[in-house]
Amino acid sequence: MRSQDKIRNFSIIAHIDHGKSTLADRLLEQCQAVSQREMEEQLLDNMDLERERGITIKARAVRMEYKADDGETYHINLIDTPGHVDFNYEVSRSLAACEGALLVVDAAQGIEAQTLGNTYLAIDAGLEVLPVVNKIDLPAADPQRVKQEIEDIIGVPAMDAPEISAKMGINIHDVMEDIVANVPAPSGDENKPLRALIFDSQYDPYKGVIVYMRLIDGHIKAGMKVKMMATGAEFQVIECGYLHPLGLSPQDALYAGEVGYFTASIKKVSDTRVGDTVTEVDNPTSEPLAGYRPAQPMVYCGIYTEDGSKYPDLRDALEKLQLNDAALSFEPESSVALGFGFRCGFLGMLHMEIIQERLEREFDLDLVTTLPSVIYEIVKTDGTVIYCDNPHDYPDPAQIAEAREPFVKASIITPQEFVGNIMPMCQERRSIFKDMVYLDSTLVELHYEMPTNEIIYDFFDALKARTKGYASLDYELSDYRKSELVKVDMLLNGDQVDALSFIAHKDMAYTRARRICEKLKDNIPRQLFEVPIQAAIGGKVIARETVKAMRKDVLAKCYGGDITRKKKLLEKQKEGKKKMRSLGTVQVPTEAFLAVLKLDDE
Amino acid sequence: MNKLGLYIHIPFCASKCSYCDFYSFAANDNQIDEYVKALIKSINYWSEKCRQYIVDTVYFGGGTPSFIGGQRLVKIIETIYNSFNIEPNPEITVECNPDSINEDLLLNLKKVNVNRLSIGVQAMQDNILKSLSRRHTALQAKQAVKLAKKYGFYNISLDLMYALPNQNIDMVLDSLNQMLELEPTHLSCYALKVEDGTPLAKQNPILPDEDIAADMYNAICKTLKDNGFEHYEISNWAKNGYYSKHNSRYWDLSEYLGIGSSAHSLFNGQRFEYSANINDFISGVKAIKEEQVDGFDKAEEFIMLALRTSKGINSFEYEQKFNKSFRPFTQALKKYISYGLVENKDNIWTLTETGFIVSNAILSDVLSSVE
């Protein structure tokens, strides 16, 4: 039997700007896994968007060889984790693939609440948490105080933690030795049937889906027939190997305890769900690994192209993104106002924004999106139950016996001083307070039951704003509850605009409707006639604004018989008109839709 | 014989006004003489091609035609008399600025039967005139108009600008009333349009908003109506039928020949223009086809121009002229009747005064409704 005691699998937990990527680069250097010249700055984050937003969207992993002070060579796998509440499940699976985690703490600022969520996930997953005190080069660095803080708050020994500066390359060696000494070696059984945990996957146009996995038991090799236990999909392995920092490194076989990849001409990442267990078809395990959860969209919205003729491009782009993102779902829909588009489902608002941004950036599409919505459960008077994520499909109130909205169980970890800011904010959002637990003398955890509808739009941003970024949020879908829901229709000059309808709790409907009216008023240019903007529930108008009629526009002279200026001006005006959507009699610029969507940004 | 209007462009000014983006500049005597020489040569050249035409309007525009002085203008006009077929009593207009109107100029113009002056007064508040870098005061403007009258010029058009920075409606009406005291036969009132690249644009001025500008226009309309002026084109008013015959050509697609740098022509069914560079003109570079703007054919030009006037569009005339149905436009225009922007009587379609100042929006809608 092969020895696993030279393998170490770990993750890095760090606050966004505490230098996770820089530390990863330094560790790679220690192993001489990549030469300085080859090293693209911060290898682990290789999507542009990730770099700009300073967040890691998709997990990646690298394998390093490290010659330790004891003279032995160790195989060390670093598994990266995403850092946002929308991707908590992905984080938990990445952590489940490790035996240890480095907790990077800023030597000046100390422990930040945002890292606590992931730290607790790591502790829950049974990982050895190794604190590292970073940025000791800063003048305000106080490593002793910070170590004490780590022990007080998290309860892990920290006094021997390495004191480093990832930026300056100080004491990086200590971190490697710490990993070797304190991250437990894997303890799976190579002779048992194959069990591998999928923690990520990525579509490659030549190889098909590359599945990133951690082998718990057994082995995997080319030619083996494997099965994804949750999805039931079966494939024949074409290639397997290690994840070298600069690319794939094919091997004959991978064994229990190792981290690597396999390919099998898999067409869609949706066949290889994160958290699923890979086993051998001919010698299957009876026990899949615990913790699998199918990706579940929580937020839906309509996505359209500004230029209606780009619809096929949008479809192609979504299909390409879906190859790499099993959590993204979409199906065609059409709107009177916006033409043909897609109803898309997302894990959360950040996920939605990332997809929109990638569509615009990588596929050069100009998008118009509709207001996001959660999935409502409607019991109709005839007893049937329908699920509705689109205001367009919302039944007539007369046909509704009971309307239900989804709730989440939310937990907020925050320094105690911000509790007074958070509570009213939750109350405004119809949340039910459950309890408050003191984690230590300063840090508290609040538990709420919240309508999903209230959490998806702006809650996370508002929370960060009111806690100086110190609070962390975690939530999971709990149940559907009876709710007094209404569908609000928006009317322009008397004509209903389907793309602007929304479903809301009746207590929230008026405020929201009024703000949408105001936004539209500010973003619809004056037309040749007065345009009433109305929000209505059923036939009853609940909010109204008016765009005044245009009174004067720019008039070009025809001086000296030169009518080209006039023609150009008219042509410009006609061009401008083409960028508008004709909604009934009213010309509405795309910005108006965007403004309505950004309602919660202020 | 076909009627023809002649437009002569004088691209010179004593200095540039801050809002102006027309082709004009301050030049020295030598350049001006060169240019006049080229004009005379060009007039002779064109007259050969215009044997079938009889000229009934001549218009000197600029720039500032009065700036080059009476003697040069006389030389040009005499050349025109000597080379073209001229109708008896043609309308001959010369644009003047108050600061270049003097006895010598007026005597000279009178000598060659110039019978219409268009004077750029613009405003009657000295601070406003100064902010536009005009070279005259309100008083000078008044004295200039009075002097012209003294020398027998009765058909006088004055220019007024509104929607200027720091201008309110009372100032507009004050300017207008002071102009009316001078008893002009014709007024042109233009809203300021800040053109890219002008000194004014660089100042990033705060302009009266849309509603105030519209109120200004309405007040001008009312005042001029009360004073017996006829609102015959978006920006033009005339008393007792003193329409600008020359400018009317532009709006009813009659033929005109433009000579000089940057001058435009509609001649023999073609639109063409001279380059906006006096050296080109002096060295004999010919006029070229006018810059084409997509989406405009003759029929669309007709609609665009005819709707500027109180005469409006005669749909029968349109159908005959272009051999196309007017019906698609009828549909587009009709919806504006109830908003008070368009009027229709039998086969005549016109914009109302409220419609005039939003005519771009109406036109772009009407013209794109048939694309």
PDB file of N, CA and C in Angstrom, chain A residues 493 526 528-530 548-571 573-574 577-578 585 587, chain B residues 7 21 61-62 95 193 210-211 213-215 218 250 256 264 271 290-291 294 296 301 304 308 336 339 357-361 363-365 368 371:
ATOM      1  N   ASN A 493     -48.246  55.501 -19.963  1.00  0.00           N
ATOM      2  CA  ASN A 493     -49.302  56.064 -20.801  1.00  0.00           C
ATOM      3  C   ASN A 493     -50.475  55.085 -20.932  1.00  0.00           C
ATOM      4  N   ARG A 526     -38.475  63.407 -22.040  1.00  0.00           N
ATOM      5  CA  ARG A 526     -39.776  63.997 -22.353  1.00  0.00           C
ATOM      6  C   ARG A 526     -40.170  63.617 -23.770  1.00  0.00           C
ATOM      7  N   LEU A 528     -43.387  63.851 -26.911  1.00  0.00           N
ATOM      8  CA  LEU A 528     -44.187  64.942 -27.468  1.00  0.00           C
ATOM      9  C   LEU A 528     -45.538  65.090 -26.762  1.00  0.00           C
ATOM     10  N   PHE A 529     -45.806  64.174 -25.851  1.00  0.00           N
ATOM     11  CA  PHE A 529     -47.044  64.271 -25.078  1.00  0.00           C
ATOM     12  C   PHE A 529     -46.716  63.878 -23.646  1.00  0.00           C
ATOM     13  N   GLU A 530     -47.613  64.238 -22.738  1.00  0.00           N
ATOM     14  CA  GLU A 530     -47.409  63.899 -21.334  1.00  0.00           C
ATOM     15  C   GLU A 530     -47.518  62.391 -21.146  1.00  0.00           C
ATOM     16  N   LYS A 548     -43.403  65.145 -18.092  1.00  0.00           N
ATOM     17  CA  LYS A 548     -44.019  66.276 -18.795  1.00  0.00           C
ATOM     18  C   LYS A 548     -43.759  66.182 -20.300  1.00  0.00           C
ATOM     19  N   ALA A 549     -44.641  66.796 -21.055  1.00  0.00           N
ATOM     20  CA  ALA A 549     -44.461  66.792 -22.512  1.00  0.00           C
ATOM     21  C   ALA A 549     -43.239  67.629 -22.876  1.00  0.00           C
ATOM     22  N   MET A 550     -42.555  67.218 -23.937  1.00  0.00           N
ATOM     23  CA  MET A 550     -41.424  67.983 -24.430  1.00  0.00           C
ATOM     24  C   MET A 550     -41.924  69.331 -24.934  1.00  0.00           C
ATOM     25  N   ARG A 551     -41.171  70.375 -24.641  1.00  0.00           N
ATOM     26  CA  ARG A 551     -41.634  71.699 -25.085  1.00  0.00           C
ATOM     27  C   ARG A 551     -40.721  72.316 -26.121  1.00  0.00           C
ATOM     28  N   LYS A 552     -39.453  71.950 -26.087  1.00  0.00           N
ATOM     29  CA  LYS A 552     -38.559  72.535 -27.071  1.00  0.00           C
ATOM     30  C   LYS A 552     -37.408  71.586 -27.329  1.00  0.00           C
ATOM     31  N   ASP A 553     -37.083  71.357 -28.568  1.00  0.00           N
ATOM     32  CA  ASP A 553     -35.867  70.616 -28.810  1.00  0.00           C
ATOM     33  C   ASP A 553     -34.904  71.452 -29.653  1.00  0.00           C
ATOM     34  N   VAL A 554     -33.748  70.893 -29.900  1.00  0.00           N
ATOM     35  CA  VAL A 554     -32.716  71.649 -30.595  1.00  0.00           C
ATOM     36  C   VAL A 554     -33.128  71.854 -32.048  1.00  0.00           C
ATOM     37  N   LEU A 555     -33.046  73.086 -32.498  1.00  0.00           N
ATOM     38  CA  LEU A 555     -33.438  73.376 -33.876  1.00  0.00           C
ATOM     39  C   LEU A 555     -32.198  73.811 -34.655  1.00  0.00           C
ATOM     40  N   ALA A 556     -31.894  73.075 -35.705  1.00  0.00           N
ATOM     41  CA  ALA A 556     -30.749  73.493 -36.507  1.00  0.00           C
ATOM     42  C   ALA A 556     -31.227  74.482 -37.551  1.00  0.00           C
ATOM     43  N   LYS A 557     -30.355  75.451 -37.844  1.00  0.00           N
ATOM     44  CA  LYS A 557     -30.702  76.421 -38.888  1.00  0.00           C
ATOM     45  C   LYS A 557     -30.429  75.795 -40.252  1.00  0.00           C
ATOM     46  N   CYS A 558     -31.025  76.402 -41.264  1.00  0.00           N
ATOM     47  CA  CYS A 558     -30.694  76.005 -42.636  1.00  0.00           C
ATOM     48  C   CYS A 558     -29.962  77.171 -43.271  1.00  0.00           C
ATOM     49  N   TYR A 559     -28.948  77.690 -42.583  1.00  0.00           N
ATOM     50  CA  TYR A 559     -28.335  78.930 -42.989  1.00  0.00           C
ATOM     51  C   TYR A 559     -27.688  78.812 -44.365  1.00  0.00           C
ATOM     52  N   GLY A 560     -27.921  79.813 -45.175  1.00  0.00           N
ATOM     53  CA  GLY A 560     -27.315  79.868 -46.505  1.00  0.00           C
ATOM     54  C   GLY A 560     -27.676  78.679 -47.365  1.00  0.00           C
ATOM     55  N   GLY A 561     -28.797  78.045 -47.047  1.00  0.00           N
ATOM     56  CA  GLY A 561     -29.236  76.920 -47.871  1.00  0.00           C
ATOM     57  C   GLY A 561     -28.480  75.635 -47.558  1.00  0.00           C
ATOM     58  N   ASP A 562     -27.679  75.645 -46.452  1.00  0.00           N
ATOM     59  CA  ASP A 562     -26.979  74.423 -46.037  1.00  0.00           C
ATOM     60  C   ASP A 562     -27.931  73.612 -45.156  1.00  0.00           C
ATOM     61  N   ILE A 563     -28.501  72.573 -45.762  1.00  0.00           N
ATOM     62  CA  ILE A 563     -29.457  71.804 -44.970  1.00  0.00           C
ATOM     63  C   ILE A 563     -28.825  70.531 -44.406  1.00  0.00           C
ATOM     64  N   THR A 564     -27.491  70.401 -44.567  1.00  0.00           N
ATOM     65  CA  THR A 564     -26.852  69.172 -44.056  1.00  0.00           C
ATOM     66  C   THR A 564     -26.886  69.116 -42.533  1.00  0.00           C
ATOM     67  N   ARG A 565     -26.718  70.280 -41.899  1.00  0.00           N
ATOM     68  CA  ARG A 565     -26.742  70.287 -40.432  1.00  0.00           C
ATOM     69  C   ARG A 565     -28.070  69.769 -39.917  1.00  0.00           C
ATOM     70  N   LYS A 566     -29.111  70.265 -40.554  1.00  0.00           N
ATOM     71  CA  LYS A 566     -30.452  69.876 -40.143  1.00  0.00           C
ATOM     72  C   LYS A 566     -30.655  68.374 -40.342  1.00  0.00           C
ATOM     73  N   LYS A 567     -30.182  67.903 -41.497  1.00  0.00           N
ATOM     74  CA  LYS A 567     -30.353  66.476 -41.786  1.00  0.00           C
ATOM     75  C   LYS A 567     -29.582  65.626 -40.780  1.00  0.00           C
ATOM     76  N   LYS A 568     -28.370  66.087 -40.458  1.00  0.00           N
ATOM     77  CA  LYS A 568     -27.562  65.313 -39.508  1.00  0.00           C
ATOM     78  C   LYS A 568     -28.221  65.267 -38.139  1.00  0.00           C
ATOM     79  N   LEU A 569     -28.767  66.401 -37.770  1.00  0.00           N
ATOM     80  CA  LEU A 569     -29.436  66.465 -36.466  1.00  0.00           C
ATOM     81  C   LEU A 569     -30.614  65.498 -36.415  1.00  0.00           C
ATOM     82  N   LEU A 570     -31.379  65.501 -37.505  1.00  0.00           N
ATOM     83  CA  LEU A 570     -32.525  64.595 -37.576  1.00  0.00           C
ATOM     84  C   LEU A 570     -32.070  63.144 -37.577  1.00  0.00           C
ATOM     85  N   GLU A 571     -30.995  62.893 -38.307  1.00  0.00           N
ATOM     86  CA  GLU A 571     -30.486  61.527 -38.386  1.00  0.00           C
ATOM     87  C   GLU A 571     -30.031  61.066 -37.002  1.00  0.00           C
ATOM     88  N   GLN A 573     -31.178  62.143 -34.217  1.00  0.00           N
ATOM     89  CA  GLN A 573     -32.380  61.913 -33.427  1.00  0.00           C
ATOM     90  C   GLN A 573     -33.017  60.566 -33.759  1.00  0.00           C
ATOM     91  N   LYS A 574     -32.995  60.244 -35.067  1.00  0.00           N
ATOM     92  CA  LYS A 574     -33.567  58.949 -35.475  1.00  0.00           C
ATOM     93  C   LYS A 574     -32.730  57.807 -34.915  1.00  0.00           C
ATOM     94  N   LYS A 577     -33.496  57.292 -31.426  1.00  0.00           N
ATOM     95  CA  LYS A 577     -34.787  56.603 -31.286  1.00  0.00           C
ATOM     96  C   LYS A 577     -34.621  55.100 -31.392  1.00  0.00           C
ATOM     97  N   LYS A 578     -33.667  54.704 -32.246  1.00  0.00           N
ATOM     98  CA  LYS A 578     -33.478  53.258 -32.432  1.00  0.00           C
ATOM     99  C   LYS A 578     -32.974  52.602 -31.147  1.00  0.00           C
ATOM    100  N   THR A 585     -46.991  53.533 -26.829  1.00  0.00           N
ATOM    101  CA  THR A 585     -46.753  54.799 -27.510  1.00  0.00           C
ATOM    102  C   THR A 585     -45.494  55.491 -26.990  1.00  0.00           C
ATOM    103  N   GLN A 587     -41.450  55.942 -25.896  1.00  0.00           N
ATOM    104  CA  GLN A 587     -40.077  55.544 -26.188  1.00  0.00           C
ATOM    105  C   GLN A 587     -39.293  55.492 -24.887  1.00  0.00           C
TER     106      GLN A 587
ATOM    107  N   TYR B   7     -26.496  83.174 -53.992  1.00  0.00           N
ATOM    108  CA  TYR B   7     -25.975  83.388 -52.647  1.00  0.00           C
ATOM    109  C   TYR B   7     -24.476  83.617 -52.754  1.00  0.00           C
ATOM    110  N   ASP B  21     -19.911  78.816 -35.237  1.00  0.00           N
ATOM    111  CA  ASP B  21     -19.069  77.767 -35.829  1.00  0.00           C
ATOM    112  C   ASP B  21     -19.226  77.730 -37.346  1.00  0.00           C
ATOM    113  N   GLY B  61     -24.208  86.612 -47.631  1.00  0.00           N
ATOM    114  CA  GLY B  61     -24.171  86.103 -46.263  1.00  0.00           C
ATOM    115  C   GLY B  61     -22.748  85.887 -45.812  1.00  0.00           C
ATOM    116  N   GLY B  62     -22.596  85.564 -44.543  1.00  0.00           N
ATOM    117  CA  GLY B  62     -21.227  85.409 -44.048  1.00  0.00           C
ATOM    118  C   GLY B  62     -21.131  84.512 -42.851  1.00  0.00           C
ATOM    119  N   GLU B  95     -26.118  91.040 -45.485  1.00  0.00           N
ATOM    120  CA  GLU B  95     -26.033  90.915 -44.027  1.00  0.00           C
ATOM    121  C   GLU B  95     -25.018  91.907 -43.512  1.00  0.00           C
ATOM    122  N   LYS B 193     -27.752  77.629 -30.023  1.00  0.00           N
ATOM    123  CA  LYS B 193     -27.354  76.219 -29.990  1.00  0.00           C
ATOM    124  C   LYS B 193     -25.851  76.215 -29.760  1.00  0.00           C
ATOM    125  N   GLU B 210     -35.225  73.834 -20.746  1.00  0.00           N
ATOM    126  CA  GLU B 210     -36.169  73.624 -21.845  1.00  0.00           C
ATOM    127  C   GLU B 210     -37.464  74.420 -21.660  1.00  0.00           C
ATOM    128  N   ASP B 211     -37.995  74.394 -20.439  1.00  0.00           N
ATOM    129  CA  ASP B 211     -39.281  75.068 -20.214  1.00  0.00           C
ATOM    130  C   ASP B 211     -39.138  76.575 -20.367  1.00  0.00           C
ATOM    131  N   ALA B 213     -36.830  78.161 -22.118  1.00  0.00           N
ATOM    132  CA  ALA B 213     -36.587  78.449 -23.535  1.00  0.00           C
ATOM    133  C   ALA B 213     -37.898  78.418 -24.319  1.00  0.00           C
ATOM    134  N   ALA B 214     -38.751  77.453 -23.987  1.00  0.00           N
ATOM    135  CA  ALA B 214     -40.042  77.373 -24.669  1.00  0.00           C
ATOM    136  C   ALA B 214     -40.917  78.576 -24.321  1.00  0.00           C
ATOM    137  N   ASP B 215     -40.850  78.995 -23.045  1.00  0.00           N
ATOM    138  CA  ASP B 215     -41.613  80.186 -22.646  1.00  0.00           C
ATOM    139  C   ASP B 215     -41.125  81.413 -23.417  1.00  0.00           C
ATOM    140  N   ASN B 218     -42.528  81.237 -26.906  1.00  0.00           N
ATOM    141  CA  ASN B 218     -43.953  81.576 -26.912  1.00  0.00           C
ATOM    142  C   ASN B 218     -44.170  83.071 -26.735  1.00  0.00           C
ATOM    143  N   TYR B 250     -34.970  78.184 -49.871  1.00  0.00           N
ATOM    144  CA  TYR B 250     -34.409  77.020 -49.175  1.00  0.00           C
ATOM    145  C   TYR B 250     -35.523  76.078 -48.720  1.00  0.00           C
ATOM    146  N   TYR B 256     -31.133  77.562 -56.057  1.00  0.00           N
ATOM    147  CA  TYR B 256     -30.232  78.647 -55.675  1.00  0.00           C
ATOM    148  C   TYR B 256     -28.810  78.215 -55.937  1.00  0.00           C
ATOM    149  N   HIS B 264     -23.386  76.770 -50.376  1.00  0.00           N
ATOM    150  CA  HIS B 264     -24.177  75.604 -50.810  1.00  0.00           C
ATOM    151  C   HIS B 264     -25.116  75.963 -51.963  1.00  0.00           C
ATOM    152  N   ARG B 271     -27.437  69.021 -55.260  1.00  0.00           N
ATOM    153  CA  ARG B 271     -26.955  69.829 -54.138  1.00  0.00           C
ATOM    154  C   ARG B 271     -25.435  69.737 -54.137  1.00  0.00           C
ATOM    155  N   GLU B 290     -22.707  67.956 -52.285  1.00  0.00           N
ATOM    156  CA  GLU B 290     -22.910  68.225 -50.871  1.00  0.00           C
ATOM    157  C   GLU B 290     -22.796  66.934 -50.068  1.00  0.00           C
ATOM    158  N   GLU B 291     -22.272  67.065 -48.867  1.00  0.00           N
ATOM    159  CA  GLU B 291     -22.131  65.906 -47.971  1.00  0.00           C
ATOM    160  C   GLU B 291     -23.470  65.180 -47.856  1.00  0.00           C
ATOM    161  N   ASP B 294     -27.350  59.951 -44.776  1.00  0.00           N
ATOM    162  CA  ASP B 294     -28.177  58.767 -45.064  1.00  0.00           C
ATOM    163  C   ASP B 294     -29.633  59.015 -44.690  1.00  0.00           C
ATOM    164  N   PHE B 296     -32.022  60.433 -46.393  1.00  0.00           N
ATOM    165  CA  PHE B 296     -32.752  61.563 -46.952  1.00  0.00           C
ATOM    166  C   PHE B 296     -32.758  61.519 -48.467  1.00  0.00           C
ATOM    167  N   GLU B 301     -36.466  65.499 -47.885  1.00  0.00           N
ATOM    168  CA  GLU B 301     -36.027  66.891 -47.769  1.00  0.00           C
ATOM    169  C   GLU B 301     -37.223  67.832 -47.859  1.00  0.00           C
ATOM    170  N   MET B 304     -39.171  67.749 -44.637  1.00  0.00           N
ATOM    171  CA  MET B 304     -38.390  68.399 -43.591  1.00  0.00           C
ATOM    172  C   MET B 304     -38.436  69.917 -43.729  1.00  0.00           C
ATOM    173  N   ARG B 308     -41.253  73.494 -41.974  1.00  0.00           N
ATOM    174  CA  ARG B 308     -40.705  74.647 -41.265  1.00  0.00           C
ATOM    175  C   ARG B 308     -41.587  75.885 -41.479  1.00  0.00           C
ATOM    176  N   TYR B 336     -50.493  63.706 -33.883  1.00  0.00           N
ATOM    177  CA  TYR B 336     -50.067  64.914 -33.193  1.00  0.00           C
ATOM    178  C   TYR B 336     -51.124  66.018 -33.206  1.00  0.00           C
ATOM    179  N   TYR B 339     -52.582  66.568 -29.805  1.00  0.00           N
ATOM    180  CA  TYR B 339     -51.674  67.211 -28.853  1.00  0.00           C
ATOM    181  C   TYR B 339     -51.469  68.684 -29.198  1.00  0.00           C
ATOM    182  N   ILE B 357     -41.486  74.393 -32.323  1.00  0.00           N
ATOM    183  CA  ILE B 357     -40.262  74.268 -31.506  1.00  0.00           C
ATOM    184  C   ILE B 357     -39.973  72.835 -31.081  1.00  0.00           C
ATOM    185  N   VAL B 358     -40.853  71.908 -31.397  1.00  0.00           N
ATOM    186  CA  VAL B 358     -40.476  70.500 -31.186  1.00  0.00           C
ATOM    187  C   VAL B 358     -40.444  69.794 -32.540  1.00  0.00           C
ATOM    188  N   SER B 359     -40.187  70.579 -33.584  1.00  0.00           N
ATOM    189  CA  SER B 359     -40.308  70.023 -34.931  1.00  0.00           C
ATOM    190  C   SER B 359     -39.301  68.908 -35.205  1.00  0.00           C
ATOM    191  N   ASN B 360     -38.148  68.963 -34.547  1.00  0.00           N
ATOM    192  CA  ASN B 360     -37.186  67.880 -34.762  1.00  0.00           C
ATOM    193  C   ASN B 360     -37.759  66.544 -34.314  1.00  0.00           C
ATOM    194  N   ALA B 361     -38.358  66.543 -33.136  1.00  0.00           N
ATOM    195  CA  ALA B 361     -38.925  65.301 -32.606  1.00  0.00           C
ATOM    196  C   ALA B 361     -40.057  64.823 -33.519  1.00  0.00           C
ATOM    197  N   LEU B 363     -40.472  65.571 -36.729  1.00  0.00           N
ATOM    198  CA  LEU B 363     -39.912  65.154 -38.018  1.00  0.00           C
ATOM    199  C   LEU B 363     -39.222  63.797 -37.931  1.00  0.00           C
ATOM    200  N   SER B 364     -38.442  63.600 -36.872  1.00  0.00           N
ATOM    201  CA  SER B 364     -37.715  62.334 -36.809  1.00  0.00           C
ATOM    202  C   SER B 364     -38.697  61.184 -36.667  1.00  0.00           C
ATOM    203  N   ASP B 365     -39.784  61.436 -35.974  1.00  0.00           N
ATOM    204  CA  ASP B 365     -40.796  60.389 -35.863  1.00  0.00           C
ATOM    205  C   ASP B 365     -41.510  60.168 -37.194  1.00  0.00           C
ATOM    206  N   SER B 368     -39.112  58.613 -39.778  1.00  0.00           N
ATOM    207  CA  SER B 368     -38.733  57.220 -39.533  1.00  0.00           C
ATOM    208  C   SER B 368     -39.957  56.293 -39.588  1.00  0.00           C
ATOM    209  N   GLU B 371     -39.731  54.425 -42.886  1.00  0.00           N
ATOM    210  CA  GLU B 371     -38.492  53.755 -43.310  1.00  0.00           C
ATOM    211  C   GLU B 371     -38.661  52.247 -43.330  1.00  0.00           C
TER     212      GLU B 371
END
